[in-house]
CSV table of C-alpha atoms in Angstrom, one decimal:
chain,number,residue,atom,x,y,z
A,256,MET,CA,13.0,-40.0,-12.7
A,257,ALA,CA,12.3,-36.8,-14.5
A,258,PRO,CA,8.7,-36.4,-13.4
A,259,LEU,CA,9.8,-37.1,-9.8
A,260,ASN,CA,12.6,-34.5,-10.0
A,261,GLY,CA,10.0,-32.0,-11.4
A,262,GLN,CA,7.7,-32.7,-8.5
A,263,ILE,CA,10.5,-32.3,-6.0
A,264,ARG,CA,11.5,-29.0,-7.6
A,265,SER,CA,7.9,-27.8,-7.6
A,266,THR,CA,7.4,-28.7,-3.9
A,267,ALA,CA,10.7,-27.1,-3.0
A,268,ALA,CA,9.8,-23.9,-4.8
A,269,LEU,CA,6.4,-23.8,-3.1
A,270,LEU,CA,8.0,-24.4,0.3
A,271,CYS,CA,10.6,-21.8,-0.4
A,272,GLY,CA,7.9,-19.3,-1.5
A,273,VAL,CA,5.7,-19.8,1.6
A,274,THR,CA,8.7,-19.5,3.9
A,275,LEU,CA,9.8,-16.3,2.2
A,276,LEU,CA,6.2,-15.0,2.6
A,277,GLY,CA,6.2,-15.7,6.3
A,278,VAL,CA,9.6,-14.0,6.8
A,279,ALA,CA,8.5,-11.0,4.7
A,280,TRP,CA,5.3,-10.6,6.7
A,281,LEU,CA,7.3,-10.6,9.9
A,282,LEU,CA,9.7,-8.0,8.6
A,283,SER,CA,7.2,-5.8,6.8
A,284,PRO,CA,5.6,-2.8,8.6
A,285,PRO,CA,2.0,-3.4,9.7
A,286,SER,CA,0.8,-0.9,7.2
A,287,SER,CA,2.1,-2.9,4.2
A,288,PRO,CA,-0.7,-3.2,1.6
A,289,PRO,CA,-2.6,-6.4,1.8
A,290,LEU,CA,-2.7,-6.6,-2.0
A,291,TYR,CA,0.2,-6.5,-4.3
A,292,ASP,CA,-1.1,-5.0,-7.4
A,293,GLY,CA,-4.0,-3.4,-9.1
A,294,LEU,CA,-5.4,-0.2,-7.7
A,295,ILE,CA,-4.4,1.0,-4.3
A,296,LEU,CA,-7.4,1.5,-2.1
A,297,GLY,CA,-7.7,5.1,-1.0
A,298,ASP,CA,-7.6,6.6,2.4
A,299,GLU,CA,-10.5,5.6,4.7
A,300,PRO,CA,-13.1,8.3,5.4
A,301,TYR,CA,-12.5,10.5,8.4
A,302,ARG,CA,-13.8,8.9,11.6
A,303,TYR,CA,-15.7,11.3,13.7
A,304,LEU,CA,-16.3,10.9,17.4
A,305,ASN,CA,-19.5,12.9,16.8
A,306,PRO,CA,-20.3,12.7,13.1
A,307,PRO,CA,-22.2,15.5,11.4
A,308,ALA,CA,-25.7,14.8,10.2
A,309,GLY,CA,-25.9,12.6,7.2
A,310,TYR,CA,-22.2,11.5,7.4
A,311,ARG,CA,-21.5,7.9,6.3
A,312,THR,CA,-21.2,5.2,8.8
A,313,THR,CA,-17.6,4.6,10.0
A,314,PRO,CA,-16.0,2.8,12.8
A,315,PRO,CA,-15.4,5.0,15.8
A,316,PRO,CA,-12.1,6.9,15.9
A,317,SER,CA,-9.3,5.0,17.6
A,318,SER,CA,-7.2,5.9,20.6
A,319,ALA,CA,-3.5,5.3,20.9
A,320,ARG,CA,-1.5,4.3,23.9
A,321,LEU,CA,2.2,3.8,24.3
A,322,ILE,CA,4.1,2.6,27.4
A,323,LEU,CA,7.6,4.1,27.6
A,324,THR,CA,10.3,2.5,29.7
A,325,VAL,CA,12.2,5.0,31.8
A,326,ARG,CA,16.0,4.5,31.5
A,327,HIS,CA,18.5,6.3,33.7
A,328,GLY,CA,15.7,8.6,34.8
A,329,GLY,CA,14.9,9.7,31.2
A,330,VAL,CA,12.0,8.9,28.9
A,331,PRO,CA,13.1,7.8,25.4
A,332,SER,CA,12.0,9.4,22.2
A,333,PHE,CA,8.6,8.2,21.0
A,334,THR,CA,6.0,8.3,18.3
A,335,VAL,CA,2.4,7.4,19.1
A,336,SER,CA,-0.3,7.2,16.4
A,337,THR,CA,-3.9,6.3,16.1
A,338,SER,CA,-4.6,3.3,13.9
A,339,GLU,CA,-6.7,4.8,11.1
A,340,THR,CA,-5.3,4.9,7.5
A,341,PRO,CA,-3.8,7.4,7.5
A,342,PRO,CA,-3.6,8.1,11.3
A,343,GLN,CA,-5.9,10.8,12.4
A,344,ALA,CA,-3.6,11.8,15.3
A,345,GLN,CA,0.1,11.4,15.8
A,346,LEU,CA,2.5,12.7,18.4
A,347,THR,CA,6.3,12.6,18.4
A,348,GLY,CA,8.6,13.5,21.2
A,349,PRO,CA,12.4,13.6,21.5
A,350,ALA,CA,14.2,11.8,24.2
A,351,GLY,CA,13.7,13.5,27.5
A,352,ALA,CA,10.6,15.3,26.3
A,353,LEU,CA,8.6,14.1,29.3
A,354,ARG,CA,9.5,14.8,32.9
A,355,ALA,CA,9.4,11.4,34.5
A,356,PRO,CA,9.1,11.5,38.3
A,357,VAL,CA,11.9,9.7,40.1
A,358,HIS,CA,11.4,6.0,40.9
A,359,VAL,CA,8.9,5.3,38.1
A,360,ASN,CA,9.7,2.7,35.6
A,361,THR,CA,7.2,3.5,32.9
A,362,VAL,CA,5.4,6.5,31.5
A,363,THR,CA,2.2,5.9,29.5
A,364,VAL,CA,1.4,8.3,26.7
A,365,THR,CA,-2.2,8.3,25.3
A,366,LEU,CA,-4.0,10.1,22.5
A,367,THR,CA,-7.8,9.8,23.0
A,368,PRO,CA,-10.6,11.4,20.9
A,369,VAL,CA,-12.8,13.5,23.2
A,370,LEU,CA,-15.5,16.0,22.7
A,371,ALA,CA,-14.1,19.5,22.4
A,372,PRO,CA,-13.8,20.7,26.1
A,373,ALA,CA,-14.8,24.3,25.3
A,374,PRO,CA,-16.0,26.4,22.4
A,375,ALA,CA,-13.3,26.9,19.8
A,376,PRO,CA,-11.4,30.2,19.7
A,377,ALA,CA,-13.6,33.1,18.7
A,378,GLY,CA,-14.4,33.1,15.1
A,379,ASP,CA,-13.3,29.5,14.6
A,380,ARG,CA,-14.9,26.1,14.8
A,381,VAL,CA,-13.2,22.7,15.5
A,382,ASP,CA,-12.6,20.7,12.4
A,383,GLY,CA,-12.9,17.0,13.2
A,384,ASN,CA,-12.1,15.4,16.5
A,385,THR,CA,-10.4,16.8,19.5
A,386,TYR,CA,-7.6,14.5,20.8
A,387,ARG,CA,-6.5,14.5,24.5
A,388,PHE,CA,-2.8,14.1,24.9
A,389,GLN,CA,-1.9,12.7,28.3
A,390,ALA,CA,1.2,11.3,29.9
A,391,LEU,CA,0.9,9.4,33.1
A,392,ALA,CA,3.3,7.7,35.4
A,393,ALA,CA,1.8,5.6,38.2
A,394,GLY,CA,-1.4,7.4,37.6
A,395,ILE,CA,0.2,10.8,38.1
A,396,PRO,CA,0.2,13.3,35.2
A,397,VAL,CA,3.6,13.9,33.6
A,398,GLY,CA,4.4,17.2,32.1
A,399,VAL,CA,6.5,18.2,29.1
A,400,ALA,CA,10.1,19.1,30.0
A,401,PRO,CA,11.0,22.8,29.8
A,402,ALA,CA,12.2,24.1,26.4
A,403,VAL,CA,11.1,20.9,24.7
A,404,SER,CA,8.6,20.8,21.8
A,405,LEU,CA,6.6,17.8,20.7
A,406,ILE,CA,5.3,17.5,17.2
A,407,VAL,CA,1.7,16.8,16.8
A,408,ALA,CA,0.0,15.9,13.5
A,409,LEU,CA,-3.7,15.8,13.0
A,410,ARG,CA,-5.7,14.7,9.9
A,411,GLY,CA,-8.2,17.3,8.7
A,412,THR,CA,-11.7,16.3,7.5
A,413,GLY,CA,-11.1,17.6,4.0
A,414,ALA,CA,-13.1,20.8,4.6
A,415,SER,CA,-11.9,23.7,2.5
A,416,GLY,CA,-9.7,26.3,4.1
A,417,GLN,CA,-6.4,26.1,5.9
A,418,PRO,CA,-6.8,24.7,9.4
A,419,THR,CA,-4.8,25.8,12.4
A,420,LEU,CA,-3.8,23.5,15.2
A,421,ALA,CA,-5.0,24.6,18.6
A,422,LEU,CA,-4.1,23.4,22.1
A,423,PHE,CA,-6.5,23.6,25.0
A,424,ASP,CA,-4.4,23.6,28.2
A,425,GLY,CA,-7.4,23.3,30.6
A,426,HIS,CA,-8.2,27.0,30.5
A,427,ALA,CA,-8.1,28.4,27.0
A,428,TRP,CA,-7.3,27.5,23.4
A,429,SER,CA,-4.1,28.7,21.9
A,430,LEU,CA,-3.4,28.6,18.2
A,431,ARG,CA,-0.1,27.1,17.1
A,432,PRO,CA,1.8,27.9,13.9
A,433,THR,CA,0.7,25.1,11.6
A,434,VAL,CA,2.2,23.5,8.5
A,435,GLN,CA,0.7,21.1,6.0
A,436,THR,CA,2.7,17.9,5.9
A,437,GLY,CA,3.3,15.9,2.7
A,438,THR,CA,-0.2,14.5,2.6
A,439,PRO,CA,-3.1,16.7,1.6
A,440,ASP,CA,-5.2,16.7,4.8
A,441,ASP,CA,-2.5,16.4,7.4
A,442,TYR,CA,-1.4,19.3,9.5
A,443,ALA,CA,1.4,19.5,12.1
A,444,ALA,CA,2.5,21.9,14.8
A,445,THR,CA,4.7,21.9,17.8
A,446,ILE,CA,3.3,21.9,21.4
A,447,ALA,CA,5.1,22.2,24.7
A,448,ALA,CA,2.3,21.0,27.0
A,449,THR,CA,-0.1,18.2,27.4
A,450,GLY,CA,-3.8,19.0,26.8
A,451,ASP,CA,-6.5,18.8,24.2
A,452,ILE,CA,-5.5,19.3,20.6
A,453,ALA,CA,-7.7,20.0,17.5
A,454,LEU,CA,-7.7,21.6,14.1
A,455,VAL,CA,-9.8,24.8,13.9
A,456,LEU,CA,-11.1,26.5,10.9
A,457,PRO,CA,-12.7,30.0,10.5
A,458,LEU,CA,-16.4,29.8,11.0
A,459,ASN,CA,-17.1,31.3,7.6
A,460,VAL,CA,-15.5,28.4,5.8
A,461,SER,CA,-17.8,25.7,4.4
A,462,ALA,CA,-17.7,22.3,6.0
A,463,HIS,CA,-17.8,20.6,2.6
A,464,SER,CA,-14.8,19.0,1.1
A,465,ASN,CA,-12.6,20.8,-1.3
A,466,PRO,CA,-14.2,20.5,-4.7
A,467,PRO,CA,-11.9,18.6,-7.0
A,468,GLY,CA,-9.9,21.0,-9.0
A,469,PRO,CA,-9.0,20.5,-12.6
A,470,SER,CA,-6.8,17.5,-13.0
A,471,PRO,CA,-3.2,18.4,-13.7
A,472,ALA,CA,-2.7,18.2,-17.4
A,473,VAL,CA,-1.1,15.0,-18.6
A,474,ASP,CA,2.3,15.8,-20.2
A,475,VAL,CA,1.5,14.7,-23.8
A,476,GLU,CA,5.2,14.8,-24.8
A,477,VAL,CA,6.2,12.4,-22.0
A,478,VAL,CA,3.3,10.1,-22.7
A,479,GLY,CA,4.4,10.1,-26.4
A,480,LEU,CA,7.9,9.3,-25.4
A,481,PHE,CA,6.9,6.3,-23.3
A,482,ALA,CA,4.4,5.2,-25.9
A,483,GLY,CA,7.0,5.5,-28.7
A,484,LEU,CA,9.5,3.5,-26.6
A,485,LEU,CA,6.9,0.9,-25.9
A,486,ALA,CA,6.0,0.6,-29.6
A,487,ALA,CA,9.7,0.3,-30.6
A,488,LEU,CA,10.1,-2.5,-28.0
A,489,LEU,CA,7.1,-4.3,-29.3
A,490,VAL,CA,8.5,-4.2,-32.8
A,491,LEU,CA,11.8,-5.5,-31.5
A,492,LEU,CA,10.0,-8.3,-29.8
A,493,ARG,CA,8.2,-9.2,-33.0
A,494,ILE,CA,11.4,-9.2,-35.0
A,495,GLY,CA,13.3,-11.2,-32.4
A,496,ARG,CA,10.7,-13.9,-32.1
A,497,ARG,CA,11.9,-17.4,-32.6
A,498,PRO,CA,11.3,-18.5,-36.1
A,499,GLU,CA,8.5,-21.0,-36.5
A,500,GLY,CA,9.8,-24.5,-36.3
A,501,GLY,CA,13.3,-23.3,-35.5
B,160,MET,CA,25.1,-20.0,-35.6
B,161,THR,CA,23.6,-23.2,-34.3
B,162,VAL,CA,19.9,-23.3,-33.4
B,163,SER,CA,20.7,-23.7,-29.6
B,164,THR,CA,23.2,-20.8,-29.6
B,165,TRP,CA,20.7,-18.6,-31.4
B,166,ALA,CA,18.0,-19.6,-29.0
B,167,SER,CA,20.1,-18.8,-26.0
B,168,LYS,CA,21.1,-15.4,-27.3
B,169,SER,CA,17.6,-14.7,-28.4
B,170,ALA,CA,16.2,-15.6,-25.0
B,171,THR,CA,18.6,-13.1,-23.3
B,172,VAL,CA,17.9,-10.3,-25.7
B,173,GLN,CA,14.1,-10.9,-25.7
B,174,SER,CA,14.1,-11.1,-21.9
B,175,ALA,CA,15.9,-7.7,-21.8
B,176,VAL,CA,13.5,-6.2,-24.3
B,177,LEU,CA,10.5,-7.5,-22.2
B,178,VAL,CA,12.0,-6.0,-19.0
B,179,GLY,CA,12.5,-2.7,-20.9
B,180,GLY,CA,9.0,-2.9,-22.2
B,181,ALA,CA,7.7,-3.4,-18.6
B,182,ALA,CA,9.6,-0.4,-17.5
B,183,ALA,CA,8.1,1.7,-20.4
B,184,ALA,CA,4.6,0.5,-19.5
B,185,LEU,CA,5.1,1.5,-15.9
B,186,GLY,CA,6.4,4.9,-17.0
B,187,LEU,CA,3.3,5.3,-19.1
B,188,ARG,CA,1.1,4.5,-16.1
B,189,LEU,CA,2.9,7.0,-13.9
B,190,VAL,CA,2.7,9.8,-16.5
B,191,ILE,CA,-0.9,9.2,-17.3
B,192,GLY,CA,-2.0,8.8,-13.7
B,193,GLY,CA,0.2,11.6,-12.4
B,194,ALA,CA,0.0,12.0,-8.6
B,195,ALA,CA,-2.9,9.6,-8.6
B,196,ALA,CA,-1.2,6.9,-10.6
B,197,GLY,CA,-1.9,4.3,-7.9
B,198,VAL,CA,-5.6,4.9,-8.0
B,199,SER,CA,-6.2,5.8,-11.7
B,200,PRO,CA,-8.3,3.2,-13.5
B,201,ALA,CA,-7.4,4.6,-16.9
B,202,ALA,CA,-3.6,4.5,-16.1
B,203,ALA,CA,-4.0,1.0,-14.8
B,204,LEU,CA,-5.8,-0.2,-17.9
B,205,VAL,CA,-3.2,1.3,-20.2
B,206,PHE,CA,-0.6,-0.4,-18.2
B,207,ALA,CA,-2.4,-3.8,-18.4
B,208,ALA,CA,-2.9,-3.4,-22.1
B,209,ALA,CA,0.8,-2.7,-22.6
B,210,PHE,CA,1.8,-5.8,-20.7
B,211,ILE,CA,-0.5,-8.0,-22.7
B,212,ALA,CA,0.8,-6.4,-26.0
B,213,LEU,CA,4.4,-7.1,-24.9
B,214,ALA,CA,3.6,-10.7,-24.2
B,215,ILE,CA,1.7,-11.3,-27.4
B,216,ALA,CA,4.5,-9.5,-29.4
B,217,ASP,CA,6.9,-12.0,-27.9
B,218,GLY,CA,4.9,-14.9,-29.1
B,219,TRP,CA,3.2,-15.8,-25.9
B,220,ARG,CA,-0.1,-17.5,-26.3
B,221,PRO,CA,-2.5,-18.8,-23.6
B,222,GLY,CA,-2.3,-22.6,-23.3
B,223,ASP,CA,-5.1,-24.8,-22.1
B,224,ILE,CA,-6.4,-23.7,-18.8
B,225,ARG,CA,-7.1,-26.6,-16.5
B,226,LEU,CA,-9.4,-26.7,-13.5
B,227,ARG,CA,-6.6,-28.0,-11.4
B,228,GLN,CA,-4.5,-24.9,-12.2
B,229,LEU,CA,-7.3,-22.6,-11.2
B,230,ALA,CA,-7.9,-24.5,-8.0
B,231,VAL,CA,-4.2,-24.4,-7.0
B,232,GLY,CA,-4.1,-20.7,-7.9
B,233,THR,CA,-7.2,-20.0,-5.7
B,234,LEU,CA,-5.5,-21.8,-2.8
B,235,GLY,CA,-2.4,-19.8,-3.5
B,236,GLY,CA,-4.4,-16.6,-3.3
B,237,ALA,CA,-5.9,-17.8,-0.1
B,238,VAL,CA,-2.4,-18.2,1.3
B,239,LEU,CA,-1.7,-14.6,0.4
B,240,CYS,CA,-4.8,-13.5,2.3
B,241,ILE,CA,-3.8,-15.2,5.6
B,242,PRO,CA,-1.9,-12.3,7.2
B,243,PRO,CA,-4.5,-9.6,6.4
B,244,THR,CA,-7.2,-11.9,7.5
B,245,ILE,CA,-5.5,-12.3,10.9
B,246,THR,CA,-5.1,-8.6,11.2
B,247,ARG,CA,-8.7,-8.0,10.3
B,248,LEU,CA,-10.0,-10.6,12.8
B,249,ALA,CA,-7.9,-9.0,15.4
B,250,GLY,CA,-10.0,-5.9,15.0
B,251,HIS,CA,-7.6,-3.8,13.0
B,252,GLY,CA,-8.0,-2.6,9.5
B,253,ILE,CA,-10.3,0.0,8.1
B,254,GLY,CA,-13.1,-2.1,6.7
B,255,ALA,CA,-14.5,-2.8,3.3
B,256,GLY,CA,-15.0,-0.1,0.7
B,257,PRO,CA,-18.5,0.7,-0.5
B,258,TRP,CA,-20.2,-2.1,-2.5
B,259,ARG,CA,-21.2,0.1,-5.3
B,260,ASP,CA,-17.6,0.8,-6.2
B,261,TYR,CA,-16.6,-2.8,-6.1
B,262,PRO,CA,-17.5,-4.2,-9.6
B,263,THR,CA,-15.5,-1.6,-11.5
B,264,TRP,CA,-12.6,-1.8,-9.1
B,265,ALA,CA,-12.6,-5.6,-9.3
B,266,LEU,CA,-12.6,-5.6,-13.1
B,267,VAL,CA,-9.7,-3.1,-13.4
B,268,VAL,CA,-7.7,-4.9,-10.7
B,269,ALA,CA,-8.2,-8.3,-12.3
B,270,ALA,CA,-7.1,-6.9,-15.7
B,271,VAL,CA,-3.9,-5.6,-14.2
B,272,ALA,CA,-3.2,-8.8,-12.1
B,273,VAL,CA,-3.8,-11.1,-15.1
B,274,ALA,CA,-1.7,-8.8,-17.4
B,275,GLU,CA,1.2,-8.8,-15.0
B,276,GLU,CA,1.1,-12.6,-14.7
B,277,VAL,CA,0.9,-13.0,-18.4
B,278,LEU,CA,4.1,-11.0,-18.9
B,279,LEU,CA,6.1,-11.9,-15.8
B,280,ARG,CA,5.1,-15.5,-15.2
B,281,GLY,CA,4.2,-16.1,-18.9
B,282,ALA,CA,6.3,-14.6,-21.6
B,283,LEU,CA,9.3,-13.5,-19.5
B,284,TYR,CA,9.3,-16.7,-17.4
B,285,ASP,CA,9.3,-18.9,-20.6
B,286,ARG,CA,12.2,-16.9,-22.0
B,287,LEU,CA,14.3,-17.0,-18.9
B,288,ALA,CA,13.5,-20.6,-18.1
B,289,ALA,CA,14.5,-21.7,-21.6
B,290,GLY,CA,17.7,-19.8,-21.4
B,291,ALA,CA,18.8,-20.0,-17.8
B,292,GLY,CA,16.5,-22.3,-15.9
B,293,ASN,CA,13.4,-22.1,-13.7
B,294,LEU,CA,15.2,-20.7,-10.6
B,295,LEU,CA,16.4,-17.7,-12.4
B,296,ALA,CA,13.1,-17.3,-14.1
B,297,ILE,CA,11.3,-17.2,-10.7
B,298,GLY,CA,14.0,-14.9,-9.2
B,299,ILE,CA,14.1,-12.3,-12.0
B,300,GLY,CA,10.3,-12.3,-12.2
B,301,ALA,CA,10.1,-11.6,-8.5
B,302,ILE,CA,12.6,-8.8,-8.6
B,303,LEU,CA,10.9,-7.2,-11.5
B,304,PHE,CA,7.5,-7.6,-9.8
B,305,ALA,CA,8.8,-5.9,-6.6
B,306,ALA,CA,10.5,-3.1,-8.6
B,307,LEU,CA,7.3,-2.4,-10.6
B,308,HIS,CA,5.4,-1.7,-7.4
B,309,VAL,CA,7.9,0.6,-5.7
B,310,PRO,CA,6.6,3.8,-7.4
B,311,LEU,CA,3.0,2.8,-6.3
B,312,TYR,CA,3.5,1.4,-2.8
B,313,GLY,CA,6.9,2.9,-1.8
B,314,GLY,CA,10.1,1.2,-0.8
B,315,HIS,CA,8.6,-0.4,2.4
B,316,ALA,CA,6.7,-2.9,0.3
B,317,VAL,CA,9.7,-4.3,-1.5
B,318,ILE,CA,10.4,-7.2,0.8
B,319,LEU,CA,6.8,-8.3,0.8
B,320,ASP,CA,6.4,-8.0,-3.0
B,321,LEU,CA,9.6,-9.9,-3.6
B,322,ALA,CA,8.3,-12.8,-1.5
B,323,VAL,CA,4.9,-12.6,-3.2
B,324,GLY,CA,6.7,-12.7,-6.6
B,325,VAL,CA,8.6,-15.8,-5.6
B,326,TRP,CA,5.4,-17.4,-4.4
B,327,LEU,CA,3.6,-16.6,-7.7
B,328,GLY,CA,6.7,-17.9,-9.6
B,329,ALA,CA,6.6,-21.1,-7.6
B,330,LEU,CA,2.9,-21.6,-8.5
B,331,ARG,CA,3.9,-21.1,-12.1
B,332,LEU,CA,6.5,-23.8,-11.8
B,333,ALA,CA,4.3,-26.2,-9.9
B,334,THR,CA,1.4,-26.0,-12.3
B,335,GLY,CA,3.2,-25.4,-15.6
B,336,GLY,CA,1.1,-22.4,-16.6
B,337,VAL,CA,0.0,-18.9,-16.0
B,338,ALA,CA,-3.5,-19.7,-14.8
B,339,ALA,CA,-2.5,-20.5,-11.3
B,340,PRO,CA,-0.4,-17.4,-10.5
B,341,ALA,CA,-3.0,-15.3,-12.3
B,342,ALA,CA,-5.8,-16.8,-10.2
B,343,ALA,CA,-3.8,-16.4,-7.0
B,344,HIS,CA,-3.0,-12.8,-7.8
B,345,THR,CA,-6.5,-11.9,-8.7
B,346,VAL,CA,-8.0,-13.6,-5.6
B,347,ALA,CA,-5.6,-11.8,-3.3
B,348,ASP,CA,-6.4,-8.5,-5.0
B,349,TRP,CA,-10.2,-9.0,-4.8
B,350,ALA,CA,-10.1,-10.1,-1.2
B,351,ALA,CA,-8.2,-6.9,-0.3
B,352,TRP,CA,-11.4,-5.0,-0.6
B,353,TRP,CA,-12.6,-6.7,2.6
B,354,LEU,CA,-9.3,-7.4,4.2
B,355,ARG,CA,-7.9,-3.9,4.4
């Protein structure tokens, strides 16, 4: 009976494991890492709509589209992101940020990479792709509600310098106060209108990536602390080992 | 003290020391790697070496590796690859990394994967299973596995890593050795290069 019990236990454990895996995959966000250990794969290279000469081959930049259901005449809060890792463009709006026309049920928000519609502001150049932010209801453009700001975040190409986010409203570029988000090449700003958005850099800044700076010094004392702790635990393990034949 | 009482107490204490050692090894990895701990090969190798040292200090030794265990492990790794494969086939994902970087990456990743299995599904599993049964050995191994990855992947990966830990523990129970979970873990890691 014992081997049979063992087989039943093993089969039950495998079934339980595979069921848990299925549930976990359903519950986990799509960006969950496909591997569970080892070295994390780094960010993918920037995807240009119009790559500079000699740039590596990448898939084309993605677009993003989100359909918002209008409830009680208002558009809910939303976040729309392109699908790169990390996203190259992301837009977040609070509830009521878009002016939905009466009698529409849905508003479609899109972020689409486009060629820069006009030369960058004087003295600047566009860094990376320009993204067209549009909101449409039944094919009719929807505007941003008065006194409401949307947060837009764009990934930079890694060029040196501090990019500024610019909005092209169909007539001219306007520079927006820009902050760097938690990640090194992501920059965010608020906008209050639909239009084309891009990061711009001063023309005199090189297009090359930031040279890697000196690595932050490893804290030798803390390394020593952990190494000492580990050594002590190793000794404890050796001492506590079951006596041979015991 | 009878031999059985001693063994039970010893299993608990040794298990606790192994868990502490795993935490110390993770701390070492995070300090050495700094902000790049998740992508630092040096930090990963130190981490792997510490895990192997802990297992050996606890008396763990590799048993006979049977072809069946490796086959089951490879199949187990294939199961782990199903969701990312579906995602990839659906046209999502960012594509494989450059070939020239793969050999080094694969070696480091395999070292870490095998070291983790040797400690979690080897030494620690043996201790816990002897003292408290297989179920607890699988459960605690899975919890520790998930906890070890939080500093690298963030909290959102906990559920998935817990489930993967249970799956690897189940492979250990089903095959009676570390080879199967180690093979599954390594296969899933290696495949990630193409499945991301």
